[in-house]
Amino acid sequence: MDEVKQLVNDIKNGNLKPIYFLMGEEAYYIDKISDFIEDNVLAEEEKGFNQMVLYGRDVSVDDIVGNAKRYPMMAERQVVIVKEAQDLSRSIEKLASYAENPQPTTVLVVNYKYKKIDKRKALYKAINKVGVVYESKKLYENQVADWIRRVLSPKGYSISPKAAQMLVEFLGTDLSKINNELEKLQLIIPKDTQISPELIEENIGISKDYNNFELRKAVGERNVVKVHQIINYFADNPKDNPMVVTVSLLFSFFAQLLHLHGLNDKSPRNIASKLRVNPYFVNEYTNAARNYPMKKVSSVIATLREFDVKSKGVGANAVPQGDLLKELMVRIMS
């Protein structure tokens, strides 16, 4: 995020590079940087003749180079943006010859989503000398809640740890999806508001009481009543609560408990650091570790592996997922 801010500030200050190669698994920042260049480098009256958007599926590398070598018309520079450039992955290295001697009056922006070029090859080395190669990496799940807070803070909003976790549990680590939901919330709630689980439930449709986050907590507490309330809700709403996701999240939770049991330093700060969890949730993990000794944790992980296979239809084709989930909970809690 800091790297993106620096890059945007350089562009604002007129420190433009002839090539921006934006690549990586996380599309959110690739779109943000590309859109900023598209909206801000040229004045509105210059864009008609001097700004061009190409799509990788429709052009060749030679087409891109041909457009990039044009001279601007009645402007200092032109902007050429190539979207979905990953469709040119088989021939993208041919862009190296242009990168070695780019047109100084062209700003070429290449959006290469979900992939990255080989840093050992000529294209990366050539662009890195004269332009910017930005790699947009996927955030780990434990990093997303902090990202949400950092996105909201400059806009005058805050969010409770539980509300942030609900978004991550429901939407995963896809920053574009999360940002879309946050923008919807900002349209209907005033600034200086803390986004709460109740606001998430009312406006996004994620249940604050019946979700994987609450199931994990109830399992950790060995709260049998709460566990069965949640899995009954899941059984009644299977499309919104696929078992394969529940099993995956529980597997991650118990793998973290196994890691916790192996720590010599069990101070809250060290647990948060080693398990990569928000310090707010450390007590949840330490309580669960007391309820599940290391031997039991190992047994639960083996059980989760078994049910992961079953949830995907192997050896349990005729068993409803709700029934599988109930059986899984009995095995874990016994």
mmCIF file of C-alpha atoms in Angstrom:
data_model
loop_
_atom_site.group_PDB
_atom_site.id
_atom_site.type_symbol
_atom_site.label_atom_id
_atom_site.label_comp_id
_atom_site.label_asym_id
_atom_site.label_seq_id
_atom_site.Cartn_x
_atom_site.Cartn_y
_atom_site.Cartn_z
ATOM 1 C CA MET A 1 0.000 0.000 0.000
ATOM 2 C CA ASP A 2 2.857 2.414 0.832
ATOM 3 C CA GLU A 3 4.554 1.564 -2.455
ATOM 4 C CA VAL A 4 1.350 2.405 -4.327
ATOM 5 C CA LYS A 5 1.047 5.742 -2.504
ATOM 6 C CA GLN A 6 4.629 6.636 -3.440
ATOM 7 C CA LEU A 7 4.028 5.670 -7.049
ATOM 8 C CA VAL A 8 0.853 7.777 -7.226
ATOM 9 C CA ASN A 9 2.595 10.746 -5.576
ATOM 10 C CA ASP A 10 5.400 10.573 -8.145
ATOM 11 C CA ILE A 11 2.838 10.680 -10.955
ATOM 12 C CA LYS A 12 1.031 13.621 -9.307
ATOM 13 C CA ASN A 13 4.337 15.475 -9.102
ATOM 14 C CA GLY A 14 5.004 14.945 -12.801
ATOM 15 C CA ASN A 15 7.718 12.332 -12.275
ATOM 16 C CA LEU A 16 6.436 10.099 -15.069
ATOM 17 C CA LYS A 17 8.119 7.004 -16.429
ATOM 18 C CA PRO A 18 7.841 5.816 -20.034
ATOM 19 C CA ILE A 19 6.618 2.338 -19.005
ATOM 20 C CA TYR A 20 4.515 1.065 -16.097
ATOM 21 C CA PHE A 21 4.334 -2.727 -16.048
ATOM 22 C CA LEU A 22 1.723 -3.680 -13.452
ATOM 23 C CA MET A 23 1.630 -7.381 -12.689
ATOM 24 C CA GLY A 24 0.661 -9.880 -10.009
ATOM 25 C CA GLU A 25 -2.088 -11.877 -8.349
ATOM 26 C CA GLU A 26 -3.950 -8.976 -6.698
ATOM 27 C CA ALA A 27 -5.883 -7.085 -9.384
ATOM 28 C CA TYR A 28 -7.087 -4.312 -7.058
ATOM 29 C CA TYR A 29 -3.915 -2.215 -7.047
ATOM 30 C CA ILE A 30 -3.226 -2.853 -10.722
ATOM 31 C CA ASP A 31 -6.616 -1.328 -11.531
ATOM 32 C CA LYS A 32 -6.117 1.540 -9.078
ATOM 33 C CA ILE A 33 -2.763 2.604 -10.543
ATOM 34 C CA SER A 34 -3.894 2.169 -14.140
ATOM 35 C CA ASP A 35 -7.123 4.107 -13.536
ATOM 36 C CA PHE A 36 -5.207 6.914 -11.821
ATOM 37 C CA ILE A 37 -2.903 7.291 -14.830
ATOM 38 C CA GLU A 38 -5.864 7.128 -17.209
ATOM 39 C CA ASP A 39 -7.729 9.843 -15.280
ATOM 40 C CA ASN A 40 -4.918 12.226 -14.369
ATOM 41 C CA VAL A 41 -1.902 12.261 -16.692
ATOM 42 C CA LEU A 42 -3.591 14.056 -19.599
ATOM 43 C CA ALA A 43 -5.994 16.982 -19.522
ATOM 44 C CA GLU A 44 -9.510 16.186 -20.728
ATOM 45 C CA GLU A 45 -9.014 18.096 -23.979
ATOM 46 C CA GLU A 46 -5.837 16.082 -24.724
ATOM 47 C CA LYS A 47 -7.326 12.631 -24.242
ATOM 48 C CA GLY A 48 -9.267 12.421 -27.503
ATOM 49 C CA PHE A 49 -6.147 12.284 -29.674
ATOM 50 C CA ASN A 50 -3.531 11.167 -27.180
ATOM 51 C CA GLN A 51 -5.009 8.482 -24.944
ATOM 52 C CA MET A 52 -5.626 4.966 -26.166
ATOM 53 C CA VAL A 53 -6.900 1.854 -24.378
ATOM 54 C CA LEU A 54 -6.020 -1.515 -25.925
ATOM 55 C CA TYR A 55 -6.980 -5.028 -24.841
ATOM 56 C CA GLY A 56 -4.580 -7.961 -24.887
ATOM 57 C CA ARG A 57 -7.057 -10.301 -26.529
ATOM 58 C CA ASP A 58 -7.485 -7.922 -29.476
ATOM 59 C CA VAL A 59 -3.910 -6.815 -30.232
ATOM 60 C CA SER A 60 -0.405 -8.157 -30.693
ATOM 61 C CA VAL A 61 2.802 -6.904 -29.100
ATOM 62 C CA ASP A 62 3.653 -5.349 -32.477
ATOM 63 C CA ASP A 63 0.379 -3.399 -32.345
ATOM 64 C CA ILE A 64 1.261 -2.103 -28.893
ATOM 65 C CA VAL A 65 4.725 -1.044 -29.987
ATOM 66 C CA GLY A 66 3.330 0.649 -33.102
ATOM 67 C CA ASN A 67 0.933 2.725 -31.005
ATOM 68 C CA ALA A 68 3.558 3.494 -28.367
ATOM 69 C CA LYS A 69 5.954 4.862 -31.018
ATOM 70 C CA ARG A 70 3.461 7.448 -32.282
ATOM 71 C CA TYR A 71 4.067 11.092 -31.497
ATOM 72 C CA PRO A 72 1.465 12.993 -29.444
ATOM 73 C CA MET A 73 -0.802 15.500 -31.177
ATOM 74 C CA MET A 74 -0.884 18.997 -29.696
ATOM 75 C CA ALA A 75 0.278 17.691 -26.324
ATOM 76 C CA GLU A 76 3.519 16.927 -24.515
ATOM 77 C CA ARG A 77 2.823 13.228 -24.271
ATOM 78 C CA GLN A 78 0.421 10.417 -25.070
ATOM 79 C CA VAL A 79 -0.844 7.579 -22.858
ATOM 80 C CA VAL A 80 -1.251 4.013 -24.124
ATOM 81 C CA ILE A 81 -2.950 1.592 -21.709
ATOM 82 C CA VAL A 82 -2.982 -2.147 -22.373
ATOM 83 C CA LYS A 83 -5.613 -3.943 -20.294
ATOM 84 C CA GLU A 84 -5.764 -7.727 -19.841
ATOM 85 C CA ALA A 85 -2.205 -7.957 -21.160
ATOM 86 C CA GLN A 86 -1.897 -11.424 -19.591
ATOM 87 C CA ASP A 87 -3.660 -12.656 -22.733
ATOM 88 C CA LEU A 88 -0.339 -11.933 -24.478
ATOM 89 C CA SER A 89 1.725 -14.037 -22.064
ATOM 90 C CA ARG A 90 3.196 -16.184 -24.843
ATOM 91 C CA SER A 91 4.603 -13.204 -26.723
ATOM 92 C CA ILE A 92 5.006 -10.497 -24.074
ATOM 93 C CA GLU A 93 8.810 -10.879 -24.031
ATOM 94 C CA LYS A 94 8.839 -9.320 -27.522
ATOM 95 C CA LEU A 95 8.126 -6.012 -25.775
ATOM 96 C CA ALA A 96 11.732 -6.028 -24.510
ATOM 97 C CA SER A 97 13.128 -4.412 -27.653
ATOM 98 C CA TYR A 98 10.786 -1.434 -27.216
ATOM 99 C CA ALA A 99 11.574 -1.223 -23.484
ATOM 100 C CA GLU A 100 15.259 -0.922 -24.286
ATOM 101 C CA ASN A 101 14.554 2.294 -26.222
ATOM 102 C CA PRO A 102 11.064 3.576 -25.283
ATOM 103 C CA GLN A 103 9.430 6.617 -26.854
ATOM 104 C CA PRO A 104 10.092 9.420 -24.330
ATOM 105 C CA THR A 105 6.783 11.183 -25.081
ATOM 106 C CA THR A 106 4.697 8.030 -24.445
ATOM 107 C CA VAL A 107 3.482 6.675 -21.124
ATOM 108 C CA LEU A 108 2.851 2.975 -21.730
ATOM 109 C CA VAL A 109 0.827 1.178 -19.035
ATOM 110 C CA VAL A 110 0.658 -2.621 -19.186
ATOM 111 C CA ASN A 111 -1.885 -4.373 -16.939
ATOM 112 C CA TYR A 112 -0.657 -7.947 -16.568
ATOM 113 C CA LYS A 113 -3.075 -9.441 -14.040
ATOM 114 C CA TYR A 114 -2.834 -12.751 -12.169
ATOM 115 C CA LYS A 115 0.609 -13.471 -13.620
ATOM 116 C CA LYS A 116 4.111 -12.061 -13.525
ATOM 117 C CA ILE A 117 7.017 -11.929 -15.913
ATOM 118 C CA ASP A 118 10.298 -13.727 -15.281
ATOM 119 C CA LYS A 119 12.666 -11.307 -13.546
ATOM 120 C CA ARG A 120 15.643 -13.108 -15.076
ATOM 121 C CA LYS A 121 14.614 -12.292 -18.632
ATOM 122 C CA ALA A 122 15.246 -9.308 -20.877
ATOM 123 C CA LEU A 123 11.803 -7.669 -20.575
ATOM 124 C CA TYR A 124 11.937 -7.263 -16.813
ATOM 125 C CA LYS A 125 15.528 -6.021 -16.880
ATOM 126 C CA ALA A 126 14.824 -3.508 -19.658
ATOM 127 C CA ILE A 127 11.706 -2.049 -18.020
ATOM 128 C CA ASN A 128 13.326 -1.942 -14.601
ATOM 129 C CA LYS A 129 16.062 0.346 -15.989
ATOM 130 C CA VAL A 130 13.766 2.970 -17.480
ATOM 131 C CA GLY A 131 10.327 2.472 -15.965
ATOM 132 C CA VAL A 132 8.366 0.831 -13.162
ATOM 133 C CA VAL A 133 7.667 -2.844 -12.630
ATOM 134 C CA TYR A 134 5.077 -3.113 -9.869
ATOM 135 C CA GLU A 135 4.132 -6.519 -8.493
ATOM 136 C CA SER A 136 0.746 -6.579 -6.759
ATOM 137 C CA LYS A 137 0.832 -9.468 -4.310
ATOM 138 C CA LYS A 138 -2.124 -11.188 -2.690
ATOM 139 C CA LEU A 139 -2.476 -10.330 0.977
ATOM 140 C CA TYR A 140 -2.488 -13.110 3.523
ATOM 141 C CA GLU A 141 -5.842 -13.511 5.246
ATOM 142 C CA ASN A 142 -4.415 -12.151 8.507
ATOM 143 C CA GLN A 143 -3.327 -8.944 6.707
ATOM 144 C CA VAL A 144 -6.690 -8.073 5.171
ATOM 145 C CA ALA A 145 -8.380 -6.741 8.319
ATOM 146 C CA ASP A 146 -5.525 -4.249 8.793
ATOM 147 C CA TRP A 147 -5.825 -3.283 5.103
ATOM 148 C CA ILE A 148 -9.541 -2.592 5.628
ATOM 149 C CA ARG A 149 -8.752 -0.277 8.544
ATOM 150 C CA ARG A 150 -6.095 1.576 6.530
ATOM 151 C CA VAL A 151 -8.479 2.073 3.605
ATOM 152 C CA LEU A 152 -11.271 3.376 5.841
ATOM 153 C CA SER A 153 -9.232 5.650 8.121
ATOM 154 C CA PRO A 154 -8.443 8.463 5.612
ATOM 155 C CA LYS A 155 -12.132 8.534 4.672
ATOM 156 C CA GLY A 156 -13.245 9.150 8.250
ATOM 157 C CA TYR A 157 -14.471 5.667 9.160
ATOM 158 C CA SER A 158 -13.340 2.949 11.541
ATOM 159 C CA ILE A 159 -14.333 -0.690 11.862
ATOM 160 C CA SER A 160 -14.535 -3.085 14.783
ATOM 161 C CA PRO A 161 -12.246 -6.149 14.722
ATOM 162 C CA LYS A 162 -15.229 -8.505 14.546
ATOM 163 C CA ALA A 163 -16.818 -6.585 11.648
ATOM 164 C CA ALA A 164 -13.533 -6.651 9.717
ATOM 165 C CA GLN A 165 -13.201 -10.378 10.357
ATOM 166 C CA MET A 166 -16.752 -10.967 9.132
ATOM 167 C CA LEU A 167 -15.884 -9.311 5.806
ATOM 168 C CA VAL A 168 -12.753 -11.434 5.449
ATOM 169 C CA GLU A 169 -14.609 -14.647 6.310
ATOM 170 C CA PHE A 170 -17.385 -13.864 3.825
ATOM 171 C CA LEU A 171 -15.425 -12.282 0.947
ATOM 172 C CA GLY A 172 -11.996 -13.872 1.346
ATOM 173 C CA THR A 173 -8.891 -11.901 0.357
ATOM 174 C CA ASP A 174 -10.298 -10.377 -2.845
ATOM 175 C CA LEU A 175 -9.615 -6.673 -2.195
ATOM 176 C CA SER A 176 -11.821 -5.502 -5.056
ATOM 177 C CA LYS A 177 -14.867 -7.299 -3.635
ATOM 178 C CA ILE A 178 -14.172 -5.992 -0.144
ATOM 179 C CA ASN A 179 -13.662 -2.441 -1.402
ATOM 180 C CA ASN A 180 -16.946 -2.580 -3.319
ATOM 181 C CA GLU A 181 -18.825 -3.513 -0.145
ATOM 182 C CA LEU A 182 -17.029 -0.820 1.863
ATOM 183 C CA GLU A 183 -17.961 1.792 -0.739
ATOM 184 C CA LYS A 184 -21.614 0.751 -0.491
ATOM 185 C CA LEU A 185 -21.486 1.185 3.274
ATOM 186 C CA GLN A 186 -19.910 4.633 2.948
ATOM 187 C CA LEU A 187 -22.839 5.768 0.836
ATOM 188 C CA ILE A 188 -25.353 5.090 3.597
ATOM 189 C CA ILE A 189 -23.559 5.739 6.877
ATOM 190 C CA PRO A 190 -22.166 9.102 8.059
ATOM 191 C CA LYS A 191 -18.479 9.800 8.556
ATOM 192 C CA ASP A 192 -16.941 9.302 11.995
ATOM 193 C CA THR A 193 -18.971 6.097 12.277
ATOM 194 C CA GLN A 194 -17.513 2.795 13.405
ATOM 195 C CA ILE A 195 -18.636 -0.022 11.121
ATOM 196 C CA SER A 196 -20.087 -2.656 13.431
ATOM 197 C CA PRO A 197 -21.198 -6.284 12.946
ATOM 198 C CA GLU A 198 -24.791 -5.016 13.048
ATOM 199 C CA LEU A 199 -24.140 -2.619 10.128
ATOM 200 C CA ILE A 200 -22.489 -5.437 8.184
ATOM 201 C CA GLU A 201 -25.471 -7.707 8.786
ATOM 202 C CA GLU A 202 -28.080 -5.054 7.913
ATOM 203 C CA ASN A 203 -26.417 -3.741 4.754
ATOM 204 C CA ILE A 204 -24.287 -6.556 3.323
ATOM 205 C CA GLY A 205 -26.324 -9.549 4.390
ATOM 206 C CA ILE A 206 -23.695 -11.386 6.409
ATOM 207 C CA SER A 207 -25.191 -12.822 9.578
ATOM 208 C CA LYS A 208 -23.362 -11.509 12.649
ATOM 209 C CA ASP A 209 -24.345 -14.591 14.673
ATOM 210 C CA TYR A 210 -24.296 -17.421 12.141
ATOM 211 C CA ASN A 211 -21.046 -17.386 10.176
ATOM 212 C CA ASN A 212 -17.766 -19.276 10.060
ATOM 213 C CA PHE A 213 -16.111 -16.743 12.350
ATOM 214 C CA GLU A 214 -18.701 -17.414 15.079
ATOM 215 C CA LEU A 215 -18.522 -21.173 14.441
ATOM 216 C CA ARG A 216 -14.761 -21.154 14.921
ATOM 217 C CA LYS A 217 -15.161 -19.234 18.167
ATOM 218 C CA ALA A 218 -17.886 -21.582 19.463
ATOM 219 C CA VAL A 219 -15.842 -24.679 18.556
ATOM 220 C CA GLY A 220 -12.833 -23.201 20.363
ATOM 221 C CA GLU A 221 -14.974 -22.592 23.447
ATOM 222 C CA ARG A 222 -16.539 -26.064 23.175
ATOM 223 C CA ASN A 223 -19.911 -24.322 23.240
ATOM 224 C CA VAL A 224 -21.994 -27.248 22.009
ATOM 225 C CA VAL A 225 -25.302 -25.377 21.969
ATOM 226 C CA LYS A 226 -23.926 -22.489 19.906
ATOM 227 C CA VAL A 227 -22.110 -24.851 17.523
ATOM 228 C CA HIS A 228 -25.298 -26.754 16.750
ATOM 229 C CA GLN A 229 -27.293 -23.547 16.292
ATOM 230 C CA ILE A 230 -24.790 -22.378 13.688
ATOM 231 C CA ILE A 231 -24.480 -25.658 11.794
ATOM 232 C CA ASN A 232 -28.275 -25.997 11.691
ATOM 233 C CA TYR A 233 -28.368 -22.539 10.105
ATOM 234 C CA PHE A 234 -25.644 -23.628 7.647
ATOM 235 C CA ALA A 235 -27.625 -26.786 6.818
ATOM 236 C CA ASP A 236 -30.686 -24.641 6.033
ATOM 237 C CA ASN A 237 -28.619 -22.202 3.915
ATOM 238 C CA PRO A 238 -26.062 -24.400 2.124
ATOM 239 C CA LYS A 239 -25.523 -22.079 -0.861
ATOM 240 C CA ASP A 240 -24.404 -19.230 1.388
ATOM 241 C CA ASN A 241 -22.355 -21.516 3.636
ATOM 242 C CA PRO A 242 -20.588 -24.193 1.559
ATOM 243 C CA MET A 243 -19.104 -26.935 3.687
ATOM 244 C CA VAL A 244 -15.801 -26.902 1.809
ATOM 245 C CA VAL A 245 -15.200 -23.325 3.023
ATOM 246 C CA THR A 246 -16.139 -24.190 6.617
ATOM 247 C CA VAL A 247 -13.785 -27.180 6.667
ATOM 248 C CA SER A 248 -10.955 -25.108 5.191
ATOM 249 C CA LEU A 249 -11.332 -22.369 7.812
ATOM 250 C CA LEU A 250 -11.531 -24.873 10.684
ATOM 251 C CA PHE A 251 -8.440 -26.638 9.332
ATOM 252 C CA SER A 252 -6.521 -23.332 9.365
ATOM 253 C CA PHE A 253 -7.725 -22.675 12.924
ATOM 254 C CA PHE A 254 -6.580 -26.031 14.279
ATOM 255 C CA ALA A 255 -3.288 -25.805 12.385
ATOM 256 C CA GLN A 256 -2.717 -22.503 14.207
ATOM 257 C CA LEU A 257 -3.578 -24.179 17.536
ATOM 258 C CA LEU A 258 -0.997 -26.877 16.783
ATOM 259 C CA HIS A 259 1.544 -24.116 16.120
ATOM 260 C CA LEU A 260 0.545 -22.394 19.386
ATOM 261 C CA HIS A 261 1.087 -25.582 21.392
ATOM 262 C CA GLY A 262 4.624 -25.745 20.018
ATOM 263 C CA LEU A 263 5.564 -22.203 21.042
ATOM 264 C CA ASN A 264 7.946 -21.743 23.938
ATOM 265 C CA ASP A 265 7.006 -18.088 24.349
ATOM 266 C CA LYS A 266 3.235 -17.938 24.806
ATOM 267 C CA SER A 267 3.026 -14.219 25.512
ATOM 268 C CA PRO A 268 0.113 -12.492 23.704
ATOM 269 C CA ARG A 269 2.478 -10.456 21.530
ATOM 270 C CA ASN A 270 4.458 -13.514 20.404
ATOM 271 C CA ILE A 271 1.292 -15.535 19.746
ATOM 272 C CA ALA A 272 -0.132 -12.723 17.583
ATOM 273 C CA SER A 273 3.158 -12.488 15.677
ATOM 274 C CA LYS A 274 3.781 -16.204 15.171
ATOM 275 C CA LEU A 275 0.170 -17.106 14.329
ATOM 276 C CA ARG A 276 -0.287 -13.960 12.219
ATOM 277 C CA VAL A 277 -3.517 -13.001 13.943
ATOM 278 C CA ASN A 278 -4.893 -9.712 15.212
ATOM 279 C CA PRO A 279 -3.945 -9.264 18.898
ATOM 280 C CA TYR A 280 -7.665 -8.742 19.581
ATOM 281 C CA PHE A 281 -8.239 -12.473 18.922
ATOM 282 C CA VAL A 282 -5.314 -13.896 20.910
ATOM 283 C CA ASN A 283 -7.513 -14.831 23.900
ATOM 284 C CA GLU A 284 -9.733 -16.850 21.570
ATOM 285 C CA TYR A 285 -6.707 -18.930 20.541
ATOM 286 C CA THR A 286 -5.286 -19.384 24.040
ATOM 287 C CA ASN A 287 -8.683 -20.474 25.391
ATOM 288 C CA ALA A 288 -9.100 -22.923 22.515
ATOM 289 C CA ALA A 289 -5.618 -24.324 23.171
ATOM 290 C CA ARG A 290 -6.642 -25.060 26.754
ATOM 291 C CA ASN A 291 -9.786 -26.825 25.520
ATOM 292 C CA TYR A 292 -7.907 -28.839 22.894
ATOM 293 C CA PRO A 293 -4.599 -30.397 24.036
ATOM 294 C CA MET A 294 -1.999 -31.061 21.357
ATOM 295 C CA LYS A 295 -2.984 -34.722 20.952
ATOM 296 C CA LYS A 296 -6.637 -33.760 20.412
ATOM 297 C CA VAL A 297 -5.648 -31.017 17.944
ATOM 298 C CA SER A 298 -3.710 -33.558 15.873
ATOM 299 C CA SER A 299 -6.740 -35.869 15.913
ATOM 300 C CA VAL A 300 -9.066 -33.031 14.817
ATOM 301 C CA ILE A 301 -6.749 -32.110 11.933
ATOM 302 C CA ALA A 302 -6.859 -35.740 10.719
ATOM 303 C CA THR A 303 -10.669 -35.659 10.986
ATOM 304 C CA LEU A 304 -10.851 -32.413 9.021
ATOM 305 C CA ARG A 305 -8.724 -33.925 6.248
ATOM 306 C CA GLU A 306 -11.172 -36.827 6.067
ATOM 307 C CA PHE A 307 -14.206 -34.560 5.878
ATOM 308 C CA ASP A 308 -12.535 -32.222 3.387
ATOM 309 C CA VAL A 309 -12.489 -35.140 0.952
ATOM 310 C CA LYS A 310 -16.088 -36.059 1.799
ATOM 311 C CA SER A 311 -17.280 -32.446 1.362
ATOM 312 C CA LYS A 312 -15.985 -32.618 -2.207
ATOM 313 C CA GLY A 313 -18.128 -35.675 -2.922
ATOM 314 C CA VAL A 314 -15.538 -38.406 -2.530
ATOM 315 C CA GLY A 315 -17.058 -41.355 -0.698
ATOM 316 C CA ALA A 316 -20.106 -39.390 0.454
ATOM 317 C CA ASN A 317 -22.094 -38.616 -2.690
ATOM 318 C CA ALA A 318 -25.485 -39.420 -1.185
ATOM 319 C CA VAL A 319 -24.954 -37.671 2.164
ATOM 320 C CA PRO A 320 -26.348 -34.116 2.460
ATOM 321 C CA GLN A 321 -23.665 -31.593 3.409
ATOM 322 C CA GLY A 322 -25.719 -30.550 6.448
ATOM 323 C CA ASP A 323 -25.543 -34.100 7.792
ATOM 324 C CA LEU A 324 -21.822 -34.311 7.068
ATOM 325 C CA LEU A 325 -21.263 -31.065 8.930
ATOM 326 C CA LYS A 326 -23.209 -32.300 11.961
ATOM 327 C CA GLU A 327 -21.195 -35.522 11.995
ATOM 328 C CA LEU A 328 -17.982 -33.504 11.748
ATOM 329 C CA MET A 329 -18.931 -31.364 14.749
ATOM 330 C CA VAL A 330 -19.712 -34.443 16.841
ATOM 331 C CA ARG A 331 -16.287 -35.878 15.988
ATOM 332 C CA ILE A 332 -14.506 -32.608 16.833
ATOM 333 C CA MET A 333 -16.353 -31.918 20.070
ATOM 334 C CA SER A 334 -16.241 -35.474 21.444
#
